[in-house]
mmCIF file of C-alpha atoms in Angstrom:
data_model
loop_
_atom_site.group_PDB
_atom_site.id
_atom_site.type_symbol
_atom_site.label_atom_id
_atom_site.label_comp_id
_atom_site.label_asym_id
_atom_site.label_seq_id
_atom_site.Cartn_x
_atom_site.Cartn_y
_atom_site.Cartn_z
ATOM 1 C CA MET A 1 -113.007 27.472 -38.023
ATOM 2 C CA THR A 2 -112.635 27.481 -41.790
ATOM 3 C CA THR A 3 -110.326 29.924 -43.512
ATOM 4 C CA PHE A 4 -113.244 31.686 -45.228
ATOM 5 C CA LEU A 5 -115.135 32.265 -41.980
ATOM 6 C CA TYR A 6 -111.966 33.439 -40.264
ATOM 7 C CA LEU A 7 -111.170 35.932 -43.043
ATOM 8 C CA THR A 8 -114.763 37.166 -43.111
ATOM 9 C CA ARG A 9 -114.779 37.753 -39.369
ATOM 10 C CA ARG A 10 -111.422 39.567 -39.406
ATOM 11 C CA VAL A 11 -112.410 41.756 -42.384
ATOM 12 C CA LEU A 12 -115.668 42.742 -40.676
ATOM 13 C CA GLN A 13 -113.780 43.529 -37.469
ATOM 14 C CA ALA A 14 -111.311 45.676 -39.431
ATOM 15 C CA ILE A 15 -114.162 47.575 -41.111
ATOM 16 C CA VAL A 16 -115.806 48.248 -37.743
ATOM 17 C CA VAL A 17 -112.527 49.532 -36.272
ATOM 18 C CA VAL A 18 -111.946 51.806 -39.280
ATOM 19 C CA LEU A 19 -115.486 53.176 -38.946
ATOM 20 C CA ILE A 20 -114.838 53.875 -35.260
ATOM 21 C CA VAL A 21 -111.654 55.701 -36.252
ATOM 22 C CA THR A 22 -113.601 57.841 -38.726
ATOM 23 C CA VAL A 23 -116.076 58.714 -35.951
ATOM 24 C CA VAL A 24 -113.201 59.752 -33.655
ATOM 25 C CA VAL A 25 -111.562 61.856 -36.390
ATOM 26 C CA PHE A 26 -114.947 63.413 -37.241
ATOM 27 C CA CYS A 27 -115.504 64.323 -33.582
ATOM 28 C CA LEU A 28 -111.994 65.773 -33.296
ATOM 29 C CA LEU A 29 -112.646 67.886 -36.379
ATOM 30 C CA HIS A 30 -115.825 69.306 -34.838
ATOM 31 C CA ALA A 31 -114.164 69.777 -31.440
ATOM 32 C CA LEU A 32 -111.782 72.384 -32.870
ATOM 33 C CA PRO A 33 -112.173 75.850 -31.315
ATOM 34 C CA GLY A 34 -114.801 77.587 -33.418
ATOM 35 C CA GLY A 35 -115.468 74.406 -35.423
ATOM 36 C CA PRO A 36 -113.840 73.196 -38.648
ATOM 37 C CA ALA A 37 -114.461 76.485 -40.462
ATOM 38 C CA ARG A 38 -112.576 78.529 -37.881
ATOM 39 C CA GLY A 39 -109.759 75.968 -37.735
ATOM 40 C CA ILE A 40 -109.366 75.883 -41.516
ATOM 41 C CA LEU A 41 -109.985 79.548 -42.368
ATOM 42 C CA GLY A 42 -108.054 80.898 -39.402
ATOM 43 C CA PRO A 43 -108.896 83.257 -36.535
ATOM 44 C CA GLN A 44 -109.203 86.276 -38.853
ATOM 45 C CA ALA A 45 -112.105 84.854 -40.853
ATOM 46 C CA THR A 46 -115.259 86.962 -40.806
ATOM 47 C CA PRO A 47 -118.651 85.512 -39.806
ATOM 48 C CA GLN A 48 -119.767 85.872 -43.437
ATOM 49 C CA LYS A 49 -116.842 83.766 -44.694
ATOM 50 C CA ILE A 50 -117.466 81.162 -41.993
ATOM 51 C CA ALA A 51 -121.162 80.948 -42.901
ATOM 52 C CA GLU A 52 -120.306 80.630 -46.603
ATOM 53 C CA PHE A 53 -117.727 77.932 -45.876
ATOM 54 C CA ASN A 54 -120.177 75.978 -43.711
ATOM 55 C CA ARG A 55 -122.798 76.154 -46.463
ATOM 56 C CA GLU A 56 -120.358 75.001 -49.191
ATOM 57 C CA GLN A 57 -119.014 72.142 -47.082
ATOM 58 C CA GLY A 58 -122.383 71.035 -45.720
ATOM 59 C CA LEU A 59 -121.414 71.965 -42.148
ATOM 60 C CA ASP A 60 -124.748 73.714 -41.591
ATOM 61 C CA GLN A 61 -126.520 70.338 -41.782
ATOM 62 C CA PRO A 62 -127.330 68.107 -38.762
ATOM 63 C CA LEU A 63 -124.321 66.164 -37.430
ATOM 64 C CA PRO A 64 -125.499 62.734 -38.714
ATOM 65 C CA MET A 65 -125.819 64.169 -42.217
ATOM 66 C CA GLN A 66 -122.400 65.803 -41.866
ATOM 67 C CA TYR A 67 -120.889 62.441 -40.913
ATOM 68 C CA VAL A 68 -122.449 60.788 -43.972
ATOM 69 C CA TYR A 69 -121.040 63.595 -46.123
ATOM 70 C CA TYR A 70 -117.646 63.175 -44.432
ATOM 71 C CA LEU A 71 -117.655 59.416 -45.157
ATOM 72 C CA ARG A 72 -118.625 60.065 -48.766
ATOM 73 C CA ARG A 73 -115.668 62.411 -49.161
ATOM 74 C CA LEU A 74 -113.330 59.868 -47.550
ATOM 75 C CA LEU A 75 -114.502 57.146 -49.941
ATOM 76 C CA HIS A 76 -113.567 59.465 -52.804
ATOM 77 C CA GLY A 77 -110.129 60.097 -51.286
ATOM 78 C CA ASP A 78 -110.958 63.643 -50.213
ATOM 79 C CA LEU A 79 -109.199 64.360 -46.900
ATOM 80 C CA GLY A 80 -109.548 68.107 -47.184
ATOM 81 C CA THR A 81 -107.109 70.819 -48.210
ATOM 82 C CA SER A 82 -104.058 72.044 -46.340
ATOM 83 C CA TYR A 83 -104.554 75.735 -45.675
ATOM 84 C CA THR A 84 -100.823 76.359 -45.205
ATOM 85 C CA LEU A 85 -99.579 74.445 -48.262
ATOM 86 C CA ASN A 86 -102.783 74.991 -50.280
ATOM 87 C CA GLU A 87 -102.695 71.403 -51.558
ATOM 88 C CA ALA A 88 -105.027 68.455 -51.181
ATOM 89 C CA VAL A 89 -104.173 66.463 -48.059
ATOM 90 C CA SER A 90 -104.585 63.208 -49.981
ATOM 91 C CA GLN A 91 -101.991 64.355 -52.519
ATOM 92 C CA LEU A 92 -99.562 65.356 -49.769
ATOM 93 C CA ILE A 93 -99.935 61.956 -48.115
ATOM 94 C CA VAL A 94 -99.530 60.112 -51.425
ATOM 95 C CA GLU A 95 -96.256 61.971 -51.965
ATOM 96 C CA ARG A 96 -94.906 61.505 -48.440
ATOM 97 C CA LEU A 97 -96.246 58.094 -47.347
ATOM 98 C CA PRO A 98 -93.972 55.960 -49.627
ATOM 99 C CA LYS A 99 -90.900 57.656 -48.129
ATOM 100 C CA THR A 100 -92.106 56.970 -44.604
ATOM 101 C CA LEU A 101 -92.842 53.357 -45.548
ATOM 102 C CA VAL A 102 -89.281 52.985 -46.872
ATOM 103 C CA LEU A 103 -87.885 54.325 -43.601
ATOM 104 C CA THR A 104 -90.135 52.221 -41.348
ATOM 105 C CA VAL A 105 -89.723 49.010 -43.391
ATOM 106 C CA LEU A 106 -85.936 49.362 -43.468
ATOM 107 C CA SER A 107 -85.880 50.100 -39.728
ATOM 108 C CA ALA A 108 -88.126 47.108 -39.019
ATOM 109 C CA PHE A 109 -86.042 44.829 -41.234
ATOM 110 C CA VAL A 110 -82.774 45.859 -39.593
ATOM 111 C CA GLY A 111 -84.329 45.685 -36.127
ATOM 112 C CA LEU A 112 -85.764 42.196 -36.619
ATOM 113 C CA ALA A 113 -82.635 40.912 -38.380
ATOM 114 C CA LEU A 114 -80.667 41.795 -35.254
ATOM 115 C CA ALA A 115 -83.273 41.172 -32.546
ATOM 116 C CA ILE A 116 -84.431 37.668 -33.508
ATOM 117 C CA PRO A 117 -81.054 35.873 -33.581
ATOM 118 C CA LEU A 118 -79.922 37.940 -30.590
ATOM 119 C CA GLY A 119 -82.912 36.786 -28.548
ATOM 120 C CA VAL A 120 -82.328 33.136 -29.486
ATOM 121 C CA TRP A 121 -78.643 33.471 -28.637
ATOM 122 C CA GLN A 122 -79.490 34.960 -25.239
ATOM 123 C CA ALA A 123 -81.934 32.157 -24.478
ATOM 124 C CA ALA A 124 -79.313 29.547 -25.340
ATOM 125 C CA ARG A 125 -76.934 31.282 -22.869
ATOM 126 C CA ARG A 126 -79.461 32.079 -20.183
ATOM 127 C CA ASN A 127 -78.082 33.594 -16.940
ATOM 128 C CA LYS A 128 -74.561 33.764 -18.315
ATOM 129 C CA PRO A 129 -72.499 36.991 -18.340
ATOM 130 C CA VAL A 130 -73.228 37.627 -22.031
ATOM 131 C CA ASP A 131 -76.964 37.331 -21.337
ATOM 132 C CA TYR A 132 -76.780 39.880 -18.525
ATOM 133 C CA ALA A 133 -74.661 42.221 -20.654
ATOM 134 C CA ILE A 134 -77.066 42.167 -23.611
ATOM 135 C CA THR A 135 -80.045 42.565 -21.291
ATOM 136 C CA THR A 136 -78.467 45.655 -19.734
ATOM 137 C CA LEU A 137 -77.736 47.162 -23.158
ATOM 138 C CA SER A 138 -81.309 46.396 -24.254
ATOM 139 C CA PHE A 139 -82.774 48.221 -21.268
ATOM 140 C CA ILE A 140 -80.518 51.203 -21.932
ATOM 141 C CA ALA A 141 -81.503 51.300 -25.616
ATOM 142 C CA TYR A 142 -85.202 50.952 -24.770
ATOM 143 C CA SER A 143 -85.142 53.727 -22.159
ATOM 144 C CA THR A 144 -83.120 56.149 -24.291
ATOM 145 C CA PRO A 145 -85.367 58.682 -26.097
ATOM 146 C CA VAL A 146 -85.247 58.335 -29.866
ATOM 147 C CA TYR A 147 -84.402 62.001 -30.291
ATOM 148 C CA PHE A 148 -81.441 61.783 -27.901
ATOM 149 C CA LEU A 149 -80.171 58.581 -29.516
ATOM 150 C CA GLY A 150 -80.321 60.211 -32.933
ATOM 151 C CA LEU A 151 -78.324 63.206 -31.702
ATOM 152 C CA ILE A 152 -75.666 60.899 -30.239
ATOM 153 C CA LEU A 153 -75.375 59.035 -33.543
ATOM 154 C CA VAL A 154 -75.051 62.318 -35.443
ATOM 155 C CA LEU A 155 -72.302 63.507 -33.097
ATOM 156 C CA LEU A 156 -70.414 60.216 -33.326
ATOM 157 C CA PHE A 157 -70.770 59.313 -36.995
ATOM 158 C CA SER A 158 -71.202 62.709 -38.643
ATOM 159 C CA GLN A 159 -69.071 65.026 -36.520
ATOM 160 C CA LEU A 160 -66.336 62.996 -34.802
ATOM 161 C CA LEU A 161 -66.235 60.320 -37.493
ATOM 162 C CA PRO A 162 -67.519 61.837 -40.766
ATOM 163 C CA TRP A 163 -68.803 58.568 -42.163
ATOM 164 C CA PHE A 164 -72.446 59.456 -42.814
ATOM 165 C CA PRO A 165 -74.307 62.691 -43.627
ATOM 166 C CA PRO A 166 -76.146 64.327 -40.683
ATOM 167 C CA GLN A 167 -79.184 64.902 -42.882
ATOM 168 C CA ALA A 168 -81.424 62.311 -44.526
ATOM 169 C CA PRO A 169 -81.754 62.181 -48.344
ATOM 170 C CA GLN A 170 -83.674 65.119 -49.766
ATOM 171 C CA GLY A 171 -85.985 65.206 -52.762
ATOM 172 C CA ASP A 172 -89.609 65.083 -53.797
ATOM 173 C CA SER A 173 -89.479 61.645 -55.415
ATOM 174 C CA LEU A 174 -88.863 58.267 -53.828
ATOM 175 C CA ALA A 175 -86.108 57.549 -56.366
ATOM 176 C CA THR A 176 -84.202 60.625 -55.179
ATOM 177 C CA VAL A 177 -84.376 59.418 -51.588
ATOM 178 C CA LEU A 178 -83.170 55.923 -52.515
ATOM 179 C CA SER A 179 -80.336 57.325 -54.613
ATOM 180 C CA ASP A 180 -78.400 58.283 -51.469
ATOM 181 C CA PRO A 181 -78.254 55.136 -49.296
ATOM 182 C CA ALA A 182 -75.455 56.501 -47.085
ATOM 183 C CA ALA A 183 -77.768 59.277 -45.890
ATOM 184 C CA LEU A 184 -80.354 56.652 -44.861
ATOM 185 C CA VAL A 185 -78.010 54.831 -42.484
ATOM 186 C CA LEU A 186 -78.369 57.057 -39.411
ATOM 187 C CA PRO A 187 -82.174 57.462 -39.665
ATOM 188 C CA VAL A 188 -82.633 53.712 -40.131
ATOM 189 C CA VAL A 189 -80.306 52.807 -37.242
ATOM 190 C CA THR A 190 -82.037 55.333 -34.996
ATOM 191 C CA GLY A 191 -85.429 53.858 -35.818
ATOM 192 C CA ALA A 192 -84.230 50.272 -35.412
ATOM 193 C CA ALA A 193 -82.480 50.658 -32.034
ATOM 194 C CA SER A 194 -85.556 50.519 -29.811
ATOM 195 C CA MET A 195 -86.998 47.711 -31.923
ATOM 196 C CA VAL A 196 -83.884 45.601 -31.320
ATOM 197 C CA ALA A 197 -84.224 46.195 -27.590
ATOM 198 C CA VAL A 198 -87.925 45.278 -27.468
ATOM 199 C CA PHE A 199 -88.056 42.305 -29.827
ATOM 200 C CA SER A 200 -84.862 40.686 -28.579
ATOM 201 C CA ARG A 201 -86.510 40.503 -25.160
ATOM 202 C CA TYR A 202 -89.701 39.019 -26.630
ATOM 203 C CA MET A 203 -87.699 36.513 -28.661
ATOM 204 C CA ARG A 204 -85.647 35.508 -25.631
ATOM 205 C CA ALA A 205 -88.790 34.947 -23.534
ATOM 206 C CA ALA A 206 -90.546 33.011 -26.312
ATOM 207 C CA THR A 207 -87.491 30.815 -26.905
ATOM 208 C CA LEU A 208 -87.123 30.021 -23.201
ATOM 209 C CA GLU A 209 -90.806 29.110 -23.032
ATOM 210 C CA ASN A 210 -90.492 26.721 -25.961
ATOM 211 C CA LEU A 211 -87.300 25.171 -24.607
ATOM 212 C CA SER A 212 -89.330 23.934 -21.622
ATOM 213 C CA GLU A 213 -91.951 22.205 -23.822
ATOM 214 C CA ASP A 214 -92.344 18.421 -24.019
ATOM 215 C CA TYR A 215 -91.341 18.207 -27.691
ATOM 216 C CA VAL A 216 -87.890 19.559 -26.829
ATOM 217 C CA ARG A 217 -87.376 16.875 -24.194
ATOM 218 C CA THR A 218 -88.593 14.268 -26.676
ATOM 219 C CA ALA A 219 -86.151 15.503 -29.307
ATOM 220 C CA LYS A 220 -83.297 15.408 -26.802
ATOM 221 C CA ALA A 221 -84.217 11.891 -25.777
ATOM 222 C CA GLY A 222 -84.138 10.921 -29.451
ATOM 223 C CA GLY A 223 -80.543 12.065 -29.717
ATOM 224 C CA ALA A 224 -81.070 15.391 -31.521
ATOM 225 C CA ARG A 225 -78.345 17.949 -30.956
ATOM 226 C CA GLN A 226 -79.051 21.172 -29.075
ATOM 227 C CA HIS A 227 -78.228 23.337 -32.095
ATOM 228 C CA ALA A 228 -80.637 21.421 -34.342
ATOM 229 C CA ILE A 229 -83.422 21.538 -31.741
ATOM 230 C CA LEU A 230 -82.939 25.253 -31.258
ATOM 231 C CA TRP A 231 -83.005 26.322 -34.899
ATOM 232 C CA ARG A 232 -85.205 23.662 -36.523
ATOM 233 C CA HIS A 233 -87.999 23.446 -33.952
ATOM 234 C CA VAL A 234 -87.833 26.056 -31.193
ATOM 235 C CA PHE A 235 -87.012 28.932 -33.555
ATOM 236 C CA ARG A 236 -90.143 28.535 -35.697
ATOM 237 C CA ASN A 237 -92.488 28.109 -32.752
ATOM 238 C CA SER A 238 -91.008 31.171 -31.056
ATOM 239 C CA LEU A 239 -91.645 33.334 -34.096
ATOM 240 C CA THR A 240 -95.429 33.243 -33.646
ATOM 241 C CA SER A 241 -95.386 35.684 -30.734
ATOM 242 C CA ILE A 242 -93.001 37.973 -32.629
ATOM 243 C CA VAL A 243 -95.323 38.043 -35.643
ATOM 244 C CA ALA A 244 -98.288 38.884 -33.424
ATOM 245 C CA MET A 245 -96.390 41.691 -31.696
ATOM 246 C CA LEU A 246 -95.190 43.118 -35.008
ATOM 247 C CA GLY A 247 -98.731 43.979 -36.070
ATOM 248 C CA TYR A 248 -99.348 45.892 -32.846
ATOM 249 C CA TYR A 249 -95.971 47.630 -33.216
ATOM 250 C CA VAL A 250 -97.047 49.502 -36.367
ATOM 251 C CA PRO A 251 -98.170 52.681 -34.527
ATOM 252 C CA VAL A 252 -94.888 52.669 -32.586
ATOM 253 C CA LEU A 253 -92.973 52.545 -35.870
ATOM 254 C CA PHE A 254 -94.940 55.485 -37.247
ATOM 255 C CA GLY A 255 -94.519 57.384 -33.974
ATOM 256 C CA GLY A 256 -90.786 56.810 -34.068
ATOM 257 C CA ALA A 257 -90.717 57.883 -37.716
ATOM 258 C CA LEU A 258 -92.225 61.228 -36.713
ATOM 259 C CA VAL A 259 -89.289 61.955 -34.395
ATOM 260 C CA VAL A 260 -86.650 60.503 -36.724
ATOM 261 C CA GLU A 261 -87.925 62.401 -39.751
ATOM 262 C CA GLN A 262 -87.976 65.689 -37.854
ATOM 263 C CA LEU A 263 -84.477 65.107 -36.482
ATOM 264 C CA PHE A 264 -82.900 64.177 -39.817
ATOM 265 C CA ASN A 265 -85.158 66.420 -41.961
ATOM 266 C CA TYR A 266 -86.444 63.372 -43.806
ATOM 267 C CA PRO A 267 -89.215 64.402 -46.252
ATOM 268 C CA GLY A 268 -91.796 61.828 -45.171
ATOM 269 C CA MET A 269 -95.212 61.828 -43.566
ATOM 270 C CA GLY A 270 -93.763 62.213 -40.074
ATOM 271 C CA LEU A 271 -92.128 65.510 -41.028
ATOM 272 C CA LEU A 272 -95.376 66.544 -42.716
ATOM 273 C CA PHE A 273 -97.259 65.824 -39.473
ATOM 274 C CA TRP A 274 -94.656 67.697 -37.406
ATOM 275 C CA ASN A 275 -94.805 70.809 -39.598
ATOM 276 C CA ALA A 276 -98.609 70.691 -39.613
ATOM 277 C CA ALA A 277 -98.612 70.558 -35.796
ATOM 278 C CA GLN A 278 -96.396 73.649 -35.675
ATOM 279 C CA SER A 279 -98.750 75.594 -37.948
ATOM 280 C CA SER A 280 -102.044 74.106 -36.609
ATOM 281 C CA ASP A 281 -102.856 72.720 -40.045
ATOM 282 C CA TYR A 282 -105.785 70.609 -38.825
ATOM 283 C CA PRO A 283 -106.760 68.913 -42.115
ATOM 284 C CA VAL A 284 -103.227 67.557 -42.511
ATOM 285 C CA LEU A 285 -103.069 66.435 -38.881
ATOM 286 C CA LEU A 286 -106.395 64.605 -39.038
ATOM 287 C CA GLY A 287 -105.565 63.089 -42.433
ATOM 288 C CA CYS A 288 -102.299 61.690 -41.057
ATOM 289 C CA VAL A 289 -104.065 60.319 -37.971
ATOM 290 C CA LEU A 290 -106.625 58.569 -40.170
ATOM 291 C CA VAL A 291 -103.975 57.031 -42.443
ATOM 292 C CA ILE A 292 -101.865 55.829 -39.493
ATOM 293 C CA SER A 293 -104.965 54.303 -37.864
ATOM 294 C CA ILE A 294 -105.848 52.434 -41.050
ATOM 295 C CA ALA A 295 -102.222 51.266 -41.334
ATOM 296 C CA THR A 296 -102.390 49.976 -37.757
ATOM 297 C CA VAL A 297 -105.577 48.022 -38.459
ATOM 298 C CA SER A 298 -104.066 46.630 -41.657
ATOM 299 C CA GLY A 299 -100.843 45.667 -39.880
ATOM 300 C CA THR A 300 -102.742 43.819 -37.172
ATOM 301 C CA PHE A 301 -104.852 42.029 -39.782
ATOM 302 C CA LEU A 302 -101.788 40.910 -41.763
ATOM 303 C CA ALA A 303 -100.044 39.808 -38.576
ATOM 304 C CA ASP A 304 -103.041 37.635 -37.691
ATOM 305 C CA LEU A 305 -102.982 36.060 -41.167
ATOM 306 C CA VAL A 306 -99.258 35.299 -40.968
ATOM 307 C CA GLN A 307 -99.607 33.912 -37.449
ATOM 308 C CA ARG A 308 -102.447 31.685 -38.613
ATOM 309 C CA ALA A 309 -100.274 30.437 -41.480
ATOM 310 C CA ILE A 310 -97.274 29.515 -39.311
ATOM 311 C CA ASP A 311 -99.084 28.329 -36.160
ATOM 312 C CA PRO A 312 -101.354 25.277 -36.619
ATOM 313 C CA ARG A 313 -102.996 25.940 -33.240
ATOM 314 C CA VAL A 314 -104.405 29.263 -34.503
ATOM 315 C CA LYS A 315 -105.611 27.605 -37.710
ATOM 316 C CA ALA A 316 -107.407 24.998 -35.691
ATOM 317 C CA GLY A 317 -109.040 27.679 -33.546
ATOM 318 C CA ARG A 318 -107.472 26.522 -30.293
ATOM 319 C CA THR A 319 -105.875 29.896 -29.397
#
């Protein structure tokens, strides 16, 4: 399959998935008790105000026409208005999303920087005491709730050992958040912990699988050293499964960011979603769901492109 055909197929698939997401969000909006007007205007709204709102927003039209109108508004970046903050949802997301991206990217970078070499190291020492010890710690880290882990880190490194602030950096701008790197340490470590546990296991399994391949035996027969085989050949081939999993891990990262941001009072999109859930601010909730869904589709698409670039078998269409 040529690169052009592959990209065309993946782009069309992404567009279809995004359209399905818009249908789901549209249905959720109309499944609100009393409809969108009641959810946005509140339970005290009079029938006259609801009728006027429905007429202004086109909600008195047939559902197919309403969906077309909804898509038109989305294409113009109109995600509605928050009725608790009285601001455009798109503006709120534009302000908060970069901060969440900083948190999730830093957490992913730290998690992968630890998980990948750790998984290779475990595979090279398979069934040895250090392998069992790291496996046990990984299972503990994976099964520990993010909220509980964050509280433990705050108690240890903010209360007993006052090394880091218990609260994430505050401020409306991204520059203000980045100006206090010490306050980012605990949120980033909390977000990265489960990722280390998950991806170290994937990397260990992928490395063990590649160590049993014929090219490894051929390299050994040619006199190559174990260290060179491991890092020059096995390492690259093992990364393909990690890259594929990373794209599907995007919603997990955003889900973890929601808990981490609420715990550390980090002014990102996760905290925005949490506060909107507490106040039943439906436009904000649905806007966040739509953005996270699009981010998931985009992450999967990019992961497929990277995997195709580093794995010749995918490029040749054999997987």
